[in-house]
Amino acid sequence: MNKETRSSGDALDAATLAHLQGWQGRSERLGDTVTAAPVAALSATLDRDDPAPAEGTALPPLWHWLYFLPHARHSEIGPDGHPKRGGFLPPVPLPRRMWAGGRLRWEPANPLQVGQRVERSSTIRSVSHKSGRTGELLFVLVEHSIANEAGLALTEEHDIVYRSAARPGDPAPPPRKPPLDGQAAWSRTLVPDDVLLFRYSALTFNGHRIHYDRKYVTEAEGYPGLVVHGPLIATLLLDLLRRERPGAFVASFEFRAVRPTFDLHPFSVHGRPSADGTRVDLWAQDHEGWLTMQASAVLG
């Protein structure tokens, strides 16, 4: 398929792109309370034997994703299970979207804790466009700042990518092995069954059908199976670190999704601390050993 044919259905013309870039600088503020029930539920979902959370329990890194959830009415849901385009995020007309990665930094003297009233301030920092071998790509960078009564607790940059629909003959990006393949100090194999994906979708109020609707994900989006949530894999990477270094403080974390993970086979998460113990390289691999997510954590 040539580029002209590919672009005819999913092209972003100059006027559309200019309209979408008008979202740059938009911001919103949301409030929430760090309640105990989601913490207990995610602990069970990750097969952890944690004590019951109580007021003052520190929120593990990335578990803030259990809060500030979108509550769109059912009539406002689009065909992919997400809220319809527009509102705070730009109304990108490309049909496929994913959480591509992020960078986070925690304030060591001000942890998020169960029982706290919290506020998230979000700003769209950039909307950028690229035309690739498989069609149009639009990248949206959102910055979040989360504060409690004591002030700033967490800063996060969130990368979202929107893509053209999959079409027959699209070239697949070549898979690659992890840079530290075979050098992991820690490893864990996981089975991404329907129950795990359902529970994480429910906990994050994520209606995206690629995670639970096999007919939709294979026929409408062209994937071979249910897609494992990128944030779930990132959470499992830091969960591996917590299992191996339970007392460590994660000062910062960055991750990048490299290749989709599907529910058709087990996958694995791995880690290797630096010689001085201040940094941990983390990565996920599929059943064939291909890199699916690359990450690193700095310990404080």
mmCIF file of C-alpha atoms in Angstrom:
data_model
loop_
_atom_site.group_PDB
_atom_site.id
_atom_site.type_symbol
_atom_site.label_atom_id
_atom_site.label_comp_id
_atom_site.label_asym_id
_atom_site.label_seq_id
_atom_site.Cartn_x
_atom_site.Cartn_y
_atom_site.Cartn_z
ATOM 1 C CA MET A 1 0.000 0.000 0.000
ATOM 2 C CA ASN A 2 1.483 3.328 -0.968
ATOM 3 C CA LYS A 3 1.502 6.348 1.295
ATOM 4 C CA GLU A 4 -1.131 8.189 -0.744
ATOM 5 C CA THR A 5 -3.610 5.325 -0.350
ATOM 6 C CA ARG A 6 -2.831 4.966 3.333
ATOM 7 C CA SER A 7 -3.288 8.655 3.977
ATOM 8 C CA SER A 8 -6.648 8.940 2.262
ATOM 9 C CA GLY A 9 -8.567 7.566 5.240
ATOM 10 C CA ASP A 10 -6.610 8.803 8.234
ATOM 11 C CA ALA A 11 -4.776 11.926 7.058
ATOM 12 C CA LEU A 12 -4.467 14.948 9.320
ATOM 13 C CA ASP A 13 -4.565 17.975 7.031
ATOM 14 C CA ALA A 14 -2.997 21.280 8.013
ATOM 15 C CA ALA A 15 -6.267 22.759 9.251
ATOM 16 C CA THR A 16 -7.060 19.756 11.441
ATOM 17 C CA LEU A 17 -3.556 19.680 12.860
ATOM 18 C CA ALA A 18 -3.664 23.398 13.630
ATOM 19 C CA HIS A 19 -7.017 22.896 15.382
ATOM 20 C CA LEU A 20 -5.606 20.055 17.512
ATOM 21 C CA GLN A 21 -2.518 22.056 18.398
ATOM 22 C CA GLY A 22 -4.830 24.691 19.787
ATOM 23 C CA TRP A 23 -5.197 22.384 22.812
ATOM 24 C CA GLN A 24 -1.580 23.111 23.811
ATOM 25 C CA GLY A 25 -1.564 24.945 27.109
ATOM 26 C CA ARG A 26 -5.034 23.792 28.170
ATOM 27 C CA SER A 27 -5.287 22.792 31.801
ATOM 28 C CA GLU A 28 -7.695 21.294 34.309
ATOM 29 C CA ARG A 29 -7.804 20.586 38.026
ATOM 30 C CA LEU A 30 -9.375 17.549 39.665
ATOM 31 C CA GLY A 31 -9.787 16.657 43.315
ATOM 32 C CA ASP A 32 -9.973 13.216 44.926
ATOM 33 C CA THR A 33 -9.452 11.349 48.186
ATOM 34 C CA VAL A 34 -6.921 8.526 48.546
ATOM 35 C CA THR A 35 -9.312 5.879 49.844
ATOM 36 C CA ALA A 36 -8.301 2.436 51.117
ATOM 37 C CA ALA A 37 -10.533 0.175 48.999
ATOM 38 C CA PRO A 38 -8.694 0.607 45.647
ATOM 39 C CA VAL A 39 -5.353 0.014 47.402
ATOM 40 C CA ALA A 40 -6.580 -3.276 48.868
ATOM 41 C CA ALA A 41 -8.080 -4.276 45.510
ATOM 42 C CA LEU A 42 -4.898 -3.615 43.517
ATOM 43 C CA SER A 43 -2.855 -5.471 46.113
ATOM 44 C CA ALA A 44 -5.098 -8.504 45.570
ATOM 45 C CA THR A 45 -4.958 -8.093 41.791
ATOM 46 C CA LEU A 46 -1.144 -8.136 41.888
ATOM 47 C CA ASP A 47 -1.235 -11.220 44.144
ATOM 48 C CA ARG A 48 0.416 -9.409 47.050
ATOM 49 C CA ASP A 49 0.003 -10.326 50.714
ATOM 50 C CA ASP A 50 -0.021 -6.759 52.024
ATOM 51 C CA PRO A 51 -1.489 -5.631 55.354
ATOM 52 C CA ALA A 52 -4.911 -4.037 55.057
ATOM 53 C CA PRO A 53 -4.434 -0.364 54.156
ATOM 54 C CA ALA A 54 -5.411 2.158 56.803
ATOM 55 C CA GLU A 55 -5.276 5.921 57.141
ATOM 56 C CA GLY A 56 -1.649 6.965 56.811
ATOM 57 C CA THR A 57 -0.585 3.977 54.672
ATOM 58 C CA ALA A 58 1.847 5.213 52.036
ATOM 59 C CA LEU A 59 0.656 4.816 48.459
ATOM 60 C CA PRO A 60 3.083 2.605 46.469
ATOM 61 C CA PRO A 61 4.623 4.203 43.372
ATOM 62 C CA LEU A 62 2.218 4.363 40.392
ATOM 63 C CA TRP A 63 -0.785 3.445 42.507
ATOM 64 C CA HIS A 64 -2.003 7.043 42.205
ATOM 65 C CA TRP A 65 -3.349 5.828 38.848
ATOM 66 C CA LEU A 66 -6.250 4.400 40.882
ATOM 67 C CA TYR A 67 -7.495 7.959 41.479
ATOM 68 C CA PHE A 68 -8.602 10.978 39.417
ATOM 69 C CA LEU A 69 -10.480 8.583 37.130
ATOM 70 C CA PRO A 70 -12.704 9.886 34.290
ATOM 71 C CA HIS A 71 -16.413 9.339 34.959
ATOM 72 C CA ALA A 72 -17.980 9.922 31.552
ATOM 73 C CA ARG A 73 -21.677 9.073 31.312
ATOM 74 C CA HIS A 74 -22.447 5.972 29.288
ATOM 75 C CA SER A 75 -23.971 8.072 26.495
ATOM 76 C CA GLU A 76 -20.626 9.881 26.195
ATOM 77 C CA ILE A 77 -18.601 6.736 25.477
ATOM 78 C CA GLY A 78 -17.138 6.307 21.985
ATOM 79 C CA PRO A 79 -17.021 3.104 19.891
ATOM 80 C CA ASP A 80 -13.631 2.083 21.337
ATOM 81 C CA GLY A 81 -14.926 2.238 24.923
ATOM 82 C CA HIS A 82 -13.131 5.489 25.756
ATOM 83 C CA PRO A 83 -14.999 8.752 26.367
ATOM 84 C CA LYS A 84 -15.727 10.506 23.068
ATOM 85 C CA ARG A 85 -12.957 12.746 21.782
ATOM 86 C CA GLY A 86 -12.734 16.326 22.911
ATOM 87 C CA GLY A 87 -12.906 18.034 26.286
ATOM 88 C CA PHE A 88 -9.548 18.326 28.040
ATOM 89 C CA LEU A 89 -7.711 16.117 25.515
ATOM 90 C CA PRO A 90 -7.830 17.156 21.844
ATOM 91 C CA PRO A 91 -10.413 15.408 19.596
ATOM 92 C CA VAL A 92 -7.853 13.446 17.572
ATOM 93 C CA PRO A 93 -9.642 11.672 14.685
ATOM 94 C CA LEU A 94 -7.152 8.768 14.520
ATOM 95 C CA PRO A 95 -8.809 5.570 15.784
ATOM 96 C CA ARG A 96 -6.066 3.865 17.818
ATOM 97 C CA ARG A 97 -4.566 5.327 20.965
ATOM 98 C CA MET A 98 -2.227 4.058 23.631
ATOM 99 C CA TRP A 99 -0.327 5.125 26.710
ATOM 100 C CA ALA A 100 3.178 5.199 25.236
ATOM 101 C CA GLY A 101 5.220 6.030 28.318
ATOM 102 C CA GLY A 102 5.924 8.519 31.022
ATOM 103 C CA ARG A 103 8.317 10.073 33.507
ATOM 104 C CA LEU A 104 7.553 10.530 37.201
ATOM 105 C CA ARG A 105 9.247 12.167 40.158
ATOM 106 C CA TRP A 106 8.183 11.773 43.811
ATOM 107 C CA GLU A 107 8.878 14.262 46.595
ATOM 108 C CA PRO A 108 10.688 12.301 49.331
ATOM 109 C CA ALA A 109 9.395 14.368 52.243
ATOM 110 C CA ASN A 110 5.750 14.333 51.169
ATOM 111 C CA PRO A 111 4.376 10.874 50.286
ATOM 112 C CA LEU A 112 0.827 10.310 49.139
ATOM 113 C CA GLN A 113 -1.061 8.440 51.868
ATOM 114 C CA VAL A 114 -4.417 6.786 52.381
ATOM 115 C CA GLY A 115 -6.870 9.276 53.830
ATOM 116 C CA GLN A 116 -5.406 12.365 52.174
ATOM 117 C CA ARG A 117 -7.404 14.817 50.119
ATOM 118 C CA VAL A 118 -5.421 15.380 46.909
ATOM 119 C CA GLU A 119 -5.555 17.612 43.838
ATOM 120 C CA ARG A 120 -4.177 17.002 40.351
ATOM 121 C CA SER A 121 -3.321 19.908 38.063
ATOM 122 C CA SER A 122 -2.915 18.838 34.422
ATOM 123 C CA THR A 123 -1.601 20.785 31.432
ATOM 124 C CA ILE A 124 -1.231 19.768 27.782
ATOM 125 C CA ARG A 125 2.383 20.657 27.043
ATOM 126 C CA SER A 126 2.586 19.655 23.385
ATOM 127 C CA VAL A 127 0.667 18.191 20.440
ATOM 128 C CA SER A 128 3.016 16.956 17.716
ATOM 129 C CA HIS A 129 2.522 15.109 14.442
ATOM 130 C CA LYS A 130 4.519 12.542 12.525
ATOM 131 C CA SER A 131 3.781 10.524 9.396
ATOM 132 C CA GLY A 132 5.273 7.035 9.577
ATOM 133 C CA ARG A 133 5.377 3.856 7.534
ATOM 134 C CA THR A 134 2.044 2.757 8.956
ATOM 135 C CA GLY A 135 0.283 6.095 8.618
ATOM 136 C CA GLU A 136 -0.350 9.122 10.784
ATOM 137 C CA LEU A 137 0.877 9.488 14.379
ATOM 138 C CA LEU A 138 -0.081 12.216 16.812
ATOM 139 C CA PHE A 139 1.720 12.589 20.138
ATOM 140 C CA VAL A 140 0.177 14.395 23.102
ATOM 141 C CA LEU A 141 2.308 15.220 26.149
ATOM 142 C CA VAL A 142 0.380 15.901 29.373
ATOM 143 C CA GLU A 143 2.011 17.100 32.575
ATOM 144 C CA HIS A 144 0.363 16.301 35.916
ATOM 145 C CA SER A 145 1.221 17.739 39.322
ATOM 146 C CA ILE A 146 -0.345 16.029 42.321
ATOM 147 C CA ALA A 147 -0.482 17.779 45.682
ATOM 148 C CA ASN A 148 -1.848 17.056 49.138
ATOM 149 C CA GLU A 149 -2.354 19.466 52.026
ATOM 150 C CA ALA A 150 1.430 19.631 52.574
ATOM 151 C CA GLY A 151 2.119 20.657 48.962
ATOM 152 C CA LEU A 152 3.565 18.979 45.883
ATOM 153 C CA ALA A 153 3.896 15.184 46.169
ATOM 154 C CA LEU A 154 4.378 13.953 42.600
ATOM 155 C CA THR A 155 5.120 15.291 39.126
ATOM 156 C CA GLU A 156 4.303 13.186 36.072
ATOM 157 C CA GLU A 157 4.701 13.517 32.313
ATOM 158 C CA HIS A 158 2.317 11.289 30.384
ATOM 159 C CA ASP A 159 2.883 10.404 26.710
ATOM 160 C CA ILE A 160 -0.183 9.507 24.618
ATOM 161 C CA VAL A 161 0.069 8.393 20.992
ATOM 162 C CA TYR A 162 -2.795 8.261 18.481
ATOM 163 C CA ARG A 163 -2.358 6.096 15.377
ATOM 164 C CA SER A 164 -4.016 5.303 12.076
ATOM 165 C CA ALA A 165 -6.096 2.146 11.814
ATOM 166 C CA ALA A 166 -4.239 -1.065 11.037
ATOM 167 C CA ARG A 167 -4.489 -2.190 7.416
ATOM 168 C CA PRO A 168 -3.411 -5.332 5.592
ATOM 169 C CA GLY A 169 0.186 -5.139 4.463
ATOM 170 C CA ASP A 170 1.306 -2.603 7.056
ATOM 171 C CA PRO A 171 4.981 -3.215 7.888
ATOM 172 C CA ALA A 172 5.549 -4.388 11.453
ATOM 173 C CA PRO A 173 8.372 -2.691 13.347
ATOM 174 C CA PRO A 174 11.258 -5.117 13.829
ATOM 175 C CA PRO A 175 11.336 -6.634 17.321
ATOM 176 C CA ARG A 176 14.445 -6.299 19.429
ATOM 177 C CA LYS A 177 15.986 -7.931 22.439
ATOM 178 C CA PRO A 178 16.417 -6.045 25.726
ATOM 179 C CA PRO A 179 19.780 -4.250 26.065
ATOM 180 C CA LEU A 180 20.419 -6.309 29.233
ATOM 181 C CA ASP A 181 19.034 -9.556 27.831
ATOM 182 C CA GLY A 182 20.229 -12.478 29.956
ATOM 183 C CA GLN A 183 21.651 -10.182 32.662
ATOM 184 C CA ALA A 184 18.607 -9.836 34.936
ATOM 185 C CA ALA A 185 19.128 -10.126 38.675
ATOM 186 C CA TRP A 186 15.369 -10.343 39.266
ATOM 187 C CA SER A 187 12.710 -11.973 37.098
ATOM 188 C CA ARG A 188 9.057 -12.903 37.364
ATOM 189 C CA THR A 189 6.754 -14.600 34.852
ATOM 190 C CA LEU A 190 3.085 -13.573 34.673
ATOM 191 C CA VAL A 191 0.019 -14.951 32.951
ATOM 192 C CA PRO A 192 -2.137 -12.099 31.570
ATOM 193 C CA ASP A 193 -5.457 -13.909 31.727
ATOM 194 C CA ASP A 194 -8.866 -12.336 31.201
ATOM 195 C CA VAL A 195 -9.435 -11.945 34.941
ATOM 196 C CA LEU A 196 -6.248 -9.948 35.504
ATOM 197 C CA LEU A 197 -7.058 -7.619 32.597
ATOM 198 C CA PHE A 198 -10.674 -7.235 33.712
ATOM 199 C CA ARG A 199 -9.749 -6.437 37.300
ATOM 200 C CA TYR A 200 -7.198 -3.800 36.286
ATOM 201 C CA SER A 201 -9.672 -2.243 33.825
ATOM 202 C CA ALA A 202 -12.299 -2.138 36.569
ATOM 203 C CA LEU A 203 -9.922 -0.626 39.129
ATOM 204 C CA THR A 204 -8.914 2.156 36.739
ATOM 205 C CA PHE A 205 -12.453 2.561 35.318
ATOM 206 C CA ASN A 206 -10.946 1.931 31.892
ATOM 207 C CA GLY A 207 -13.578 0.985 29.323
ATOM 208 C CA HIS A 208 -11.117 0.696 26.410
ATOM 209 C CA ARG A 209 -12.351 -2.404 24.576
ATOM 210 C CA ILE A 210 -8.903 -3.567 23.467
ATOM 211 C CA HIS A 211 -8.413 -4.961 26.988
ATOM 212 C CA TYR A 212 -11.554 -7.148 27.255
ATOM 213 C CA ASP A 213 -13.475 -7.359 23.957
ATOM 214 C CA ARG A 214 -11.751 -10.005 21.826
ATOM 215 C CA LYS A 215 -14.040 -9.549 18.822
ATOM 216 C CA TYR A 216 -13.468 -5.797 18.796
ATOM 217 C CA VAL A 217 -9.706 -5.917 19.311
ATOM 218 C CA THR A 218 -9.119 -8.509 16.582
ATOM 219 C CA GLU A 219 -11.621 -7.260 13.997
ATOM 220 C CA ALA A 220 -11.739 -3.477 14.521
ATOM 221 C CA GLU A 221 -8.161 -2.779 15.637
ATOM 222 C CA GLY A 222 -6.369 -5.694 14.003
ATOM 223 C CA TYR A 223 -4.540 -7.061 17.045
ATOM 224 C CA PRO A 224 -4.140 -10.840 17.536
ATOM 225 C CA GLY A 225 -5.475 -10.839 21.108
ATOM 226 C CA LEU A 226 -6.428 -8.723 24.092
ATOM 227 C CA VAL A 227 -3.879 -6.007 24.788
ATOM 228 C CA VAL A 228 -2.268 -5.931 28.227
ATOM 229 C CA HIS A 229 -2.496 -2.418 29.670
ATOM 230 C CA GLY A 230 0.740 -0.461 29.438
ATOM 231 C CA PRO A 231 0.193 1.077 32.901
ATOM 232 C CA LEU A 232 -0.344 -2.423 34.317
ATOM 233 C CA ILE A 233 3.007 -3.584 32.914
ATOM 234 C CA ALA A 234 4.707 -0.465 34.318
ATOM 235 C CA THR A 235 3.081 -1.169 37.690
ATOM 236 C CA LEU A 236 4.303 -4.775 37.566
ATOM 237 C CA LEU A 237 7.854 -3.552 36.874
ATOM 238 C CA LEU A 238 7.844 -1.417 40.011
ATOM 239 C CA ASP A 239 6.061 -4.195 41.885
ATOM 240 C CA LEU A 240 9.019 -6.436 41.033
ATOM 241 C CA LEU A 241 11.357 -3.813 42.502
ATOM 242 C CA ARG A 242 9.208 -3.600 45.657
ATOM 243 C CA ARG A 243 9.295 -7.396 46.067
ATOM 244 C CA GLU A 244 13.082 -7.424 45.800
ATOM 245 C CA ARG A 245 13.813 -4.155 47.662
ATOM 246 C CA PRO A 246 10.751 -3.642 49.882
ATOM 247 C CA GLY A 247 12.227 -0.735 51.856
ATOM 248 C CA ALA A 248 13.537 1.275 48.906
ATOM 249 C CA PHE A 249 12.195 4.731 48.094
ATOM 250 C CA VAL A 250 11.597 5.304 44.377
ATOM 251 C CA ALA A 251 12.607 8.890 43.678
ATOM 252 C CA SER A 252 11.915 8.802 39.939
ATOM 253 C CA PHE A 253 10.752 6.387 37.274
ATOM 254 C CA GLU A 254 10.550 6.492 33.510
ATOM 255 C CA PHE A 255 9.130 3.941 31.116
ATOM 256 C CA ARG A 256 8.478 3.519 27.423
ATOM 257 C CA ALA A 257 6.201 1.013 25.702
ATOM 258 C CA VAL A 258 8.113 -0.648 22.855
ATOM 259 C CA ARG A 259 5.855 -3.455 21.630
ATOM 260 C CA PRO A 260 2.302 -4.567 22.527
ATOM 261 C CA THR A 261 1.813 -7.467 24.922
ATOM 262 C CA PHE A 262 -1.150 -9.769 24.334
ATOM 263 C CA ASP A 263 -3.042 -12.194 26.534
ATOM 264 C CA LEU A 264 -2.171 -15.154 24.293
ATOM 265 C CA HIS A 265 1.025 -16.106 26.153
ATOM 266 C CA PRO A 266 2.793 -15.503 29.481
ATOM 267 C CA PHE A 267 5.199 -12.573 29.661
ATOM 268 C CA SER A 268 7.969 -11.682 32.086
ATOM 269 C CA VAL A 269 9.308 -8.679 33.986
ATOM 270 C CA HIS A 270 12.982 -8.241 34.877
ATOM 271 C CA GLY A 271 15.272 -5.960 36.842
ATOM 272 C CA ARG A 272 18.941 -5.313 37.377
ATOM 273 C CA PRO A 273 20.232 -2.859 40.009
ATOM 274 C CA SER A 274 23.350 -0.797 39.379
ATOM 275 C CA ALA A 275 26.541 -1.648 41.224
ATOM 276 C CA ASP A 276 26.018 1.190 43.707
ATOM 277 C CA GLY A 277 22.334 0.355 44.185
ATOM 278 C CA THR A 278 21.043 3.809 43.257
ATOM 279 C CA ARG A 279 19.445 2.843 39.955
ATOM 280 C CA VAL A 280 17.505 -0.155 38.679
ATOM 281 C CA ASP A 281 17.062 -1.023 35.013
ATOM 282 C CA LEU A 282 13.686 -2.669 34.452
ATOM 283 C CA TRP A 283 12.153 -4.256 31.393
ATOM 284 C CA ALA A 284 9.373 -6.552 30.178
ATOM 285 C CA GLN A 285 9.642 -9.284 27.555
ATOM 286 C CA ASP A 286 7.072 -11.327 25.679
ATOM 287 C CA HIS A 287 7.081 -15.137 25.430
ATOM 288 C CA GLU A 288 9.581 -14.972 22.568
ATOM 289 C CA GLY A 289 11.991 -12.801 24.531
ATOM 290 C CA TRP A 290 11.292 -9.574 22.616
ATOM 291 C CA LEU A 291 11.428 -6.298 24.520
ATOM 292 C CA THR A 292 7.942 -4.878 25.205
ATOM 293 C CA MET A 293 8.649 -2.164 27.780
ATOM 294 C CA GLN A 294 11.868 -0.491 28.891
ATOM 295 C CA ALA A 295 12.121 1.425 32.152
ATOM 296 C CA SER A 296 14.431 2.649 34.870
ATOM 297 C CA ALA A 297 14.023 3.718 38.481
ATOM 298 C CA VAL A 298 16.253 5.956 40.591
ATOM 299 C CA LEU A 299 16.242 5.133 44.297
ATOM 300 C CA GLY A 300 16.498 7.828 46.937
#
